CSV table of C-alpha atoms in Angstrom, one decimal:
chain,number,residue,atom,x,y,z
V,1,MET,CA,-8.0,23.1,-8.4
V,2,THR,CA,-5.2,20.2,-7.7
V,3,GLU,CA,-2.3,23.3,-8.8
V,4,GLU,CA,-4.5,25.7,-7.2
V,5,ILE,CA,-3.5,23.1,-4.2
V,6,LYS,CA,-0.6,22.9,-4.0
V,7,GLU,CA,-0.1,27.3,-3.8
V,8,LEU,CA,-2.0,26.7,-0.4
V,9,SER,CA,0.6,27.3,3.0
V,10,GLN,CA,-0.2,24.3,5.4
V,11,GLU,CA,-2.3,27.0,7.4
V,12,GLU,CA,-3.9,27.6,4.9
V,13,LYS,CA,-5.1,23.6,3.9
V,14,GLU,CA,-5.3,23.0,8.0
V,15,GLN,CA,-8.0,25.9,8.4
V,16,MET,CA,-10.0,24.2,5.5
V,17,LEU,CA,-9.1,21.0,7.0
V,18,ASP,CA,-10.9,21.6,10.2
V,19,TYR,CA,-14.2,23.5,8.4
V,20,LEU,CA,-14.7,21.1,6.3
V,21,CYS,CA,-14.1,18.2,9.6
V,22,HIS,CA,-16.3,20.2,12.0
V,23,ARG,CA,-18.8,20.4,9.4
V,24,GLY,CA,-19.8,17.2,8.0
V,25,GLN,CA,-19.6,14.0,10.7
V,26,PHE,CA,-16.0,13.1,10.4
V,27,LEU,CA,-15.6,13.8,14.0
V,28,ASN,CA,-18.6,12.4,14.9
V,29,GLN,CA,-17.0,9.1,12.8
V,30,ILE,CA,-13.3,9.0,14.7
V,31,GLU,CA,-15.2,8.2,18.0
V,32,VAL,CA,-17.0,5.8,17.2
V,33,PHE,CA,-14.0,4.4,15.7
V,34,ASP,CA,-11.8,4.5,18.8
V,35,ASN,CA,-14.9,3.1,21.5
V,36,LEU,CA,-15.6,-0.1,18.7
V,37,TRP,CA,-11.5,-0.4,18.9
V,38,ASP,CA,-11.9,-0.5,22.7
V,39,GLU,CA,-14.8,-2.6,22.5
V,40,LEU,CA,-13.9,-5.4,19.8
V,41,MET,CA,-10.5,-5.7,22.0
V,42,VAL,CA,-13.3,-7.1,25.0
V,43,GLN,CA,-14.4,-9.5,22.9
V,44,PRO,CA,-12.5,-10.1,19.0
V,45,PHE,CA,-14.3,-13.0,18.4
V,46,GLN,CA,-17.7,-10.7,17.9
V,47,VAL,CA,-19.3,-10.9,14.5
V,48,SER,CA,-21.1,-7.5,14.5
V,49,TRP,CA,-17.9,-5.8,16.4
V,50,LEU,CA,-16.0,-7.1,13.5
V,51,ARG,CA,-18.6,-5.7,11.2
V,52,LEU,CA,-19.4,-2.6,12.5
V,53,LEU,CA,-14.7,-1.6,12.9
V,54,ARG,CA,-14.8,-2.6,9.6
V,55,ILE,CA,-18.1,-0.3,7.8
V,56,ASN,CA,-16.7,2.6,10.3
V,57,ILE,CA,-12.8,2.2,8.8
V,58,ARG,CA,-14.5,2.4,5.3
V,59,ARG,CA,-16.8,5.2,6.0
V,60,LEU,CA,-13.2,6.6,7.7
V,61,ARG,CA,-10.7,5.8,4.4
V,62,SER,CA,-13.9,7.1,2.1
V,63,ALA,CA,-14.2,10.7,3.4
V,64,VAL,CA,-9.7,10.9,4.4
V,65,MET,CA,-9.5,10.4,0.6
V,66,LEU,CA,-12.1,12.6,-0.6
V,67,VAL,CA,-10.1,15.7,1.0
V,68,GLU,CA,-6.0,14.1,0.8
V,69,PRO,CA,-4.9,17.4,-0.6
V,70,LEU,CA,-5.5,18.9,2.3
V,71,LEU,CA,-4.3,16.2,3.9
V,72,PRO,CA,0.0,16.8,6.1
V,73,PRO,CA,2.2,14.2,6.2
V,74,GLN,CA,0.6,11.7,9.0
V,75,GLY,CA,-2.6,11.8,7.5
V,76,GLN,CA,-1.0,9.5,4.4
V,77,GLU,CA,0.0,7.3,7.7
V,78,TRP,CA,-3.1,7.0,9.1
V,79,LEU,CA,-4.7,6.7,5.3
V,80,GLN,CA,-2.7,3.4,4.8
V,81,PHE,CA,-3.3,2.4,8.6
V,82,LEU,CA,-6.9,2.6,7.8
V,83,LYS,CA,-5.9,0.6,4.6
V,84,ASN,CA,-4.1,-2.1,5.8
V,85,THR,CA,-6.7,-2.5,8.9
V,86,ALA,CA,-9.1,-2.7,6.4
V,87,ALA,CA,-8.0,-5.3,4.8
V,88,GLU,CA,-6.8,-7.8,7.7
V,89,LEU,CA,-10.8,-7.4,9.5
V,90,GLY,CA,-11.8,-8.2,4.9
V,91,ASN,CA,-9.7,-11.2,5.5
V,92,ILE,CA,-11.5,-12.7,8.5
V,93,ARG,CA,-15.4,-11.3,6.7
V,94,GLU,CA,-14.3,-13.1,4.8
V,95,TYR,CA,-14.6,-16.4,6.5
V,96,ASP,CA,-18.4,-14.6,9.1
V,97,VAL,CA,-20.0,-14.0,5.0
V,98,ALA,CA,-19.0,-17.5,4.5
V,99,ILE,CA,-20.6,-19.2,7.3
V,100,LYS,CA,-23.6,-17.0,6.4
V,101,GLY,CA,-24.2,-18.0,3.1
V,102,CYS,CA,-24.1,-21.6,3.8
V,103,GLU,CA,-27.3,-20.6,6.7
V,104,LYS,CA,-28.9,-18.5,3.1
V,105,TYR,CA,-28.3,-21.8,1.6
V,106,GLU,CA,-30.0,-24.0,4.1
V,107,ALA,CA,-32.8,-22.0,4.8
V,108,ILE,CA,-33.9,-22.0,1.1
V,109,MET,CA,-33.2,-26.1,0.8
V,110,GLU,CA,-35.4,-26.3,4.0
V,111,ASN,CA,-38.6,-25.9,1.0
V,112,ASP,CA,-38.9,-30.0,-0.5
V,113,ASP,CA,-39.6,-28.5,-3.7
V,114,THR,CA,-36.9,-26.2,-3.8
V,115,ALA,CA,-34.2,-29.2,-2.7
V,116,GLU,CA,-35.8,-31.7,-5.2
V,117,ASP,CA,-35.3,-29.3,-7.5
V,118,PHE,CA,-31.4,-28.7,-7.0
V,119,SER,CA,-31.0,-32.7,-6.1
V,120,ILE,CA,-32.7,-32.9,-9.7
V,121,LEU,CA,-30.0,-30.2,-11.4
V,122,MET,CA,-27.0,-31.5,-9.1
V,123,GLY,CA,-27.7,-35.1,-10.5
V,124,MET,CA,-27.6,-36.0,-6.6
V,125,ASN,CA,-29.6,-36.1,-3.4
V,126,VAL,CA,-28.3,-32.5,-1.8
V,127,PRO,CA,-27.1,-32.0,1.6
V,128,ARG,CA,-29.7,-29.6,3.0
V,129,GLN,CA,-27.2,-29.0,5.5
V,130,LEU,CA,-23.8,-27.6,5.5
V,131,ASN,CA,-22.3,-28.6,8.8
V,132,SER,CA,-19.3,-30.1,7.9
V,133,LEU,CA,-18.5,-26.7,5.3
V,134,LYS,CA,-19.5,-24.4,8.1
V,135,GLN,CA,-17.3,-26.2,10.9
V,136,LEU,CA,-14.2,-25.6,8.4
V,137,VAL,CA,-14.4,-22.5,7.8
V,138,GLN,CA,-15.6,-21.7,11.5
V,139,GLN,CA,-12.4,-23.4,12.5
V,140,ARG,CA,-10.2,-21.3,10.0
V,141,ARG,CA,-11.8,-17.9,11.0
V,142,ASP,CA,-11.9,-18.4,14.6
V,143,VAL,CA,-7.6,-18.8,13.8
V,144,GLN,CA,-7.3,-15.7,11.4
V,145,CYS,CA,-9.2,-13.6,13.9
V,146,GLN,CA,-6.8,-14.6,17.0
V,147,LEU,CA,-3.7,-13.7,14.8
V,148,TRP,CA,-5.5,-10.8,13.7
V,149,LEU,CA,-6.1,-10.1,17.4
V,150,GLU,CA,-2.2,-10.6,19.1
V,151,ARG,CA,-1.0,-8.2,16.4
V,152,ALA,CA,-3.5,-5.6,16.8
V,153,LYS,CA,-2.5,-5.9,20.8
V,154,VAL,CA,0.6,-5.4,20.0
V,155,GLY,CA,0.3,-1.8,19.3
V,156,TRP,CA,-2.5,0.1,16.5
V,157,ILE,CA,-1.2,3.5,16.7
V,158,SER,CA,2.2,5.9,16.2
V,159,GLU,CA,2.5,9.1,17.3
V,160,GLY,CA,2.3,10.3,14.1
V,161,LEU,CA,-1.2,8.9,13.6
V,162,ASP,CA,-2.1,10.3,17.2
V,163,ASP,CA,-0.9,13.7,16.0
V,164,PHE,CA,-3.1,13.5,12.7
V,165,MET,CA,-5.9,12.6,15.2
V,166,TYR,CA,-5.6,16.0,17.6
V,167,LEU,CA,-4.9,17.7,14.2
V,168,LEU,CA,-8.4,17.0,13.2
V,169,GLU,CA,-10.0,17.0,16.5
V,170,ARG,CA,-8.3,20.5,17.8
V,171,GLU,CA,-10.2,23.6,16.4
V,172,HIS,CA,-8.4,26.1,14.8
V,173,HIS,CA,-9.6,30.0,14.0
V,174,VAL,CA,-10.6,29.8,10.1
V,175,SER,CA,-10.4,33.0,8.3
V,176,GLU,CA,-13.5,33.5,6.5
V,177,ALA,CA,-10.8,33.4,2.9
V,178,ASN,CA,-10.2,29.6,4.1
V,179,VAL,CA,-13.7,29.3,4.7
V,180,MET,CA,-15.0,29.8,1.1
V,181,LYS,CA,-11.9,28.0,0.2
V,182,ALA,CA,-12.6,25.1,1.3
V,183,LYS,CA,-16.3,25.4,0.1
V,184,VAL,CA,-15.1,25.8,-3.5
V,185,PHE,CA,-12.7,22.5,-2.6
V,186,PHE,CA,-15.0,20.5,-1.4
V,187,ASN,CA,-17.5,21.3,-4.7
V,188,ALA,CA,-15.0,20.4,-7.0
V,189,ARG,CA,-13.8,17.4,-5.6
V,190,LEU,CA,-17.0,15.6,-4.9
V,191,LYS,CA,-18.4,16.5,-8.7
V,192,ASN,CA,-15.2,15.2,-10.0
V,193,TRP,CA,-16.0,12.9,-8.3
V,194,GLY,CA,-19.5,12.3,-10.1
V,195,GLN,CA,-18.5,13.2,-13.0
V,196,LYS,CA,-15.6,10.2,-13.1
V,197,MET,CA,-18.4,8.0,-11.3
V,198,CYS,CA,-21.0,8.3,-14.3
V,199,GLU,CA,-17.7,7.2,-16.5
V,200,LYS,CA,-17.6,4.3,-14.7
V,201,LEU,CA,-20.5,3.5,-14.6
V,202,THR,CA,-21.5,3.9,-18.1
V,203,ALA,CA,-18.3,1.7,-19.3
V,204,VAL,CA,-19.2,-1.6,-16.5
V,205,THR,CA,-22.0,-3.9,-17.7
V,206,SER,CA,-23.5,-7.0,-16.7
V,207,ALA,CA,-21.1,-9.0,-20.0
V,208,SER,CA,-17.8,-6.5,-18.3
V,209,PRO,CA,-15.0,-8.9,-16.8
V,210,MET,CA,-15.5,-9.6,-12.9
V,211,ASN,CA,-13.0,-7.9,-11.8
V,212,ASP,CA,-14.1,-4.4,-13.8
V,213,ILE,CA,-17.5,-5.4,-11.4
V,214,HIS,CA,-15.9,-5.7,-8.6
V,215,LYS,CA,-13.7,-2.0,-8.7
V,216,LEU,CA,-17.2,-0.5,-9.7
V,217,ARG,CA,-18.4,-2.0,-6.6
V,218,ILE,CA,-15.3,-0.3,-4.7
V,219,LYS,CA,-16.1,3.0,-6.5
V,220,ILE,CA,-19.5,3.4,-5.3
V,221,LYS,CA,-18.9,2.9,-2.1
V,222,ARG,CA,-16.0,5.2,-1.2
V,223,TYR,CA,-18.8,7.5,-3.1
V,224,ARG,CA,-21.5,6.7,-0.8
V,225,TYR,CA,-19.5,6.5,1.9
V,226,SER,CA,-18.4,10.2,1.4
V,227,TYR,CA,-21.7,11.2,1.3
V,228,ASP,CA,-22.7,9.7,4.1
V,229,VAL,CA,-19.8,10.9,6.7
V,230,PHE,CA,-20.3,14.9,4.8
V,231,MET,CA,-23.9,14.4,4.7
V,232,ARG,CA,-24.6,18.4,5.3
V,233,TYR,CA,-23.1,19.1,2.0
V,234,SER,CA,-26.2,17.0,0.3
V,235,VAL,CA,-29.2,15.7,1.1
V,236,ASP,CA,-30.6,14.1,-1.7
V,237,MET,CA,-32.1,10.8,0.3
V,238,GLU,CA,-32.9,9.3,-3.3
V,239,LEU,CA,-28.8,9.7,-4.3
V,240,LEU,CA,-27.8,7.8,-1.6
V,241,GLU,CA,-30.7,5.1,-1.8
V,242,SER,CA,-29.4,4.2,-5.3
V,243,LEU,CA,-26.1,3.5,-4.1
V,244,LYS,CA,-26.7,2.4,-1.4
V,245,ALA,CA,-28.8,0.0,-3.5
V,246,MET,CA,-25.7,-1.0,-6.3
V,247,GLN,CA,-23.3,-1.2,-3.3
V,248,ASP,CA,-25.7,-4.4,-1.8
V,249,LEU,CA,-26.2,-5.6,-5.1
V,250,LEU,CA,-22.8,-5.7,-5.8
V,251,GLY,CA,-21.4,-6.7,-2.7
V,252,TYR,CA,-23.9,-9.7,-3.0
V,253,ILE,CA,-22.0,-10.8,-5.7
V,254,ARG,CA,-18.6,-10.4,-4.2
V,255,ASP,CA,-19.7,-12.2,-1.5
V,256,ARG,CA,-20.5,-15.5,-3.4
V,257,GLU,CA,-18.2,-15.4,-5.9
V,258,ARG,CA,-15.2,-14.7,-3.1
V,259,ASN,CA,-16.7,-17.9,-0.7
V,260,ILE,CA,-16.3,-20.0,-4.2
V,261,THR,CA,-12.6,-18.8,-4.1
V,262,VAL,CA,-12.0,-18.9,0.0
V,263,MET,CA,-13.5,-21.9,1.0
V,264,GLY,CA,-12.9,-24.4,-2.8
V,265,ARG,CA,-9.4,-23.5,-1.1
V,266,LEU,CA,-10.0,-25.1,2.7
V,267,VAL,CA,-12.1,-27.9,0.9
V,268,ALA,CA,-9.4,-28.5,-1.4
V,269,THR,CA,-6.7,-28.9,1.5
V,270,LYS,CA,-9.2,-32.1,2.7
V,271,SER,CA,-11.0,-35.3,1.8
V,272,ASP,CA,-13.6,-35.6,3.3
V,273,THR,CA,-16.4,-36.6,1.0
V,274,ARG,CA,-19.4,-35.0,2.7
V,275,LEU,CA,-17.2,-31.9,2.5
V,276,GLN,CA,-16.9,-32.2,-1.1
V,277,GLN,CA,-20.4,-32.3,-1.7
V,278,GLU,CA,-21.5,-30.1,0.1
V,279,PHE,CA,-18.8,-27.8,-1.1
V,280,ALA,CA,-19.7,-28.7,-5.2
V,281,CYS,CA,-23.9,-27.8,-3.9
V,282,TYR,CA,-23.0,-24.6,-2.4
V,283,LYS,CA,-20.6,-23.7,-5.6
V,284,VAL,CA,-23.7,-24.3,-8.2
V,285,TRP,CA,-26.0,-22.5,-5.9
V,286,SER,CA,-23.7,-19.7,-5.4
V,287,GLU,CA,-22.8,-19.0,-9.1
V,288,LYS,CA,-26.9,-19.9,-9.7
V,289,GLU,CA,-27.3,-16.2,-6.7
V,290,ILE,CA,-25.0,-14.4,-9.1
V,291,ASN,CA,-26.0,-14.4,-12.5
V,292,LYS,CA,-29.5,-13.5,-10.5
V,293,LYS,CA,-27.9,-10.4,-9.0
V,294,LEU,CA,-26.3,-10.0,-12.1
V,295,ARG,CA,-29.9,-9.9,-15.0
V,296,GLY,CA,-30.7,-6.8,-12.4
V,297,PHE,CA,-27.3,-4.6,-12.8
V,298,ASP,CA,-27.6,-3.5,-15.5
V,299,ALA,CA,-31.2,-1.7,-14.7
V,300,LEU,CA,-30.3,0.0,-11.7
V,301,ARG,CA,-26.4,1.2,-13.4
V,302,LEU,CA,-29.0,3.7,-15.5
V,303,GLU,CA,-30.8,4.6,-12.3
V,304,VAL,CA,-27.9,5.3,-10.9
V,305,ILE,CA,-26.2,7.6,-13.7
V,306,GLU,CA,-29.4,9.1,-13.5
V,307,GLN,CA,-29.6,9.9,-10.1
V,308,ILE,CA,-25.8,11.3,-10.2
V,309,GLN,CA,-26.3,13.6,-13.1
V,310,LEU,CA,-28.9,14.7,-11.6
V,311,ASN,CA,-27.9,15.4,-8.3
V,312,LEU,CA,-25.0,17.4,-10.1
V,313,ASP,CA,-26.7,19.5,-11.9
V,314,LYS,CA,-28.9,20.6,-8.9
V,315,ALA,CA,-26.5,20.4,-6.2
V,316,ASP,CA,-24.3,23.5,-5.2
V,317,PHE,CA,-21.7,22.2,-2.4
V,318,SER,CA,-20.8,25.4,-1.8
V,319,HIS,CA,-22.9,27.1,0.5
């Protein structure tokens, strides 16, 4: 299929891209992106806007990557922009997730029996509130957010990106021949992604290195978001639900792992005894949470493989 795409003219590829973008939810995602960006410029420190924009960017990037062989040169620039912006927002999100992690720890430690058991495990009276740790993370989060806002306001979109978005938004006259080519391309592309997804899920288990599990999480997310954007090509909700469950599980593991790393670096620069104690407790608690989630990973992994294979066998994306 890749070789066949290379043989197509730019006009043929533009028509195929136009057909797919107007049939799916692609253009709606671009509109959401524009609106969220405007809101964020007004309320840059609002956690909810940052989270929604980052999710929207991930969805857009996944969809663009799915149709990447059809992209004009400007499309590659837009892909790079989406990647860079998602990475920058991801840096801010890590602090937001760390604060939420602290709050979850505090909620669990409200239970006297739980706090007592954890104190025995830690060999000390554990702090039930992580105020010092949360304050340190919040300060760093605000600094990171301000730095990103200053860069974003300088100018986020280039002429090339403008051209690409215009290309997607304007409607071409799409010939019947190119409609059929677009359907065949999309069918083959998504099926190929599904087959590779099954191979990856078979290879990665709960005993795999954490970095391999993290890479699997990224692929799961990309595969699921592609379905979300191009929903009209599949209505298999069981597949989407299993992918979401896997994404949530792996995302939780990744968040706890990153919390330990990010907060560990911040705490290492301080000599505050109370802060060190809070982090030590949070670290042990997070490691227990990771192990708990990993125990359910393999069963869910097999379920996702089954759902993907069922979908590949029965779905016909060419209609």
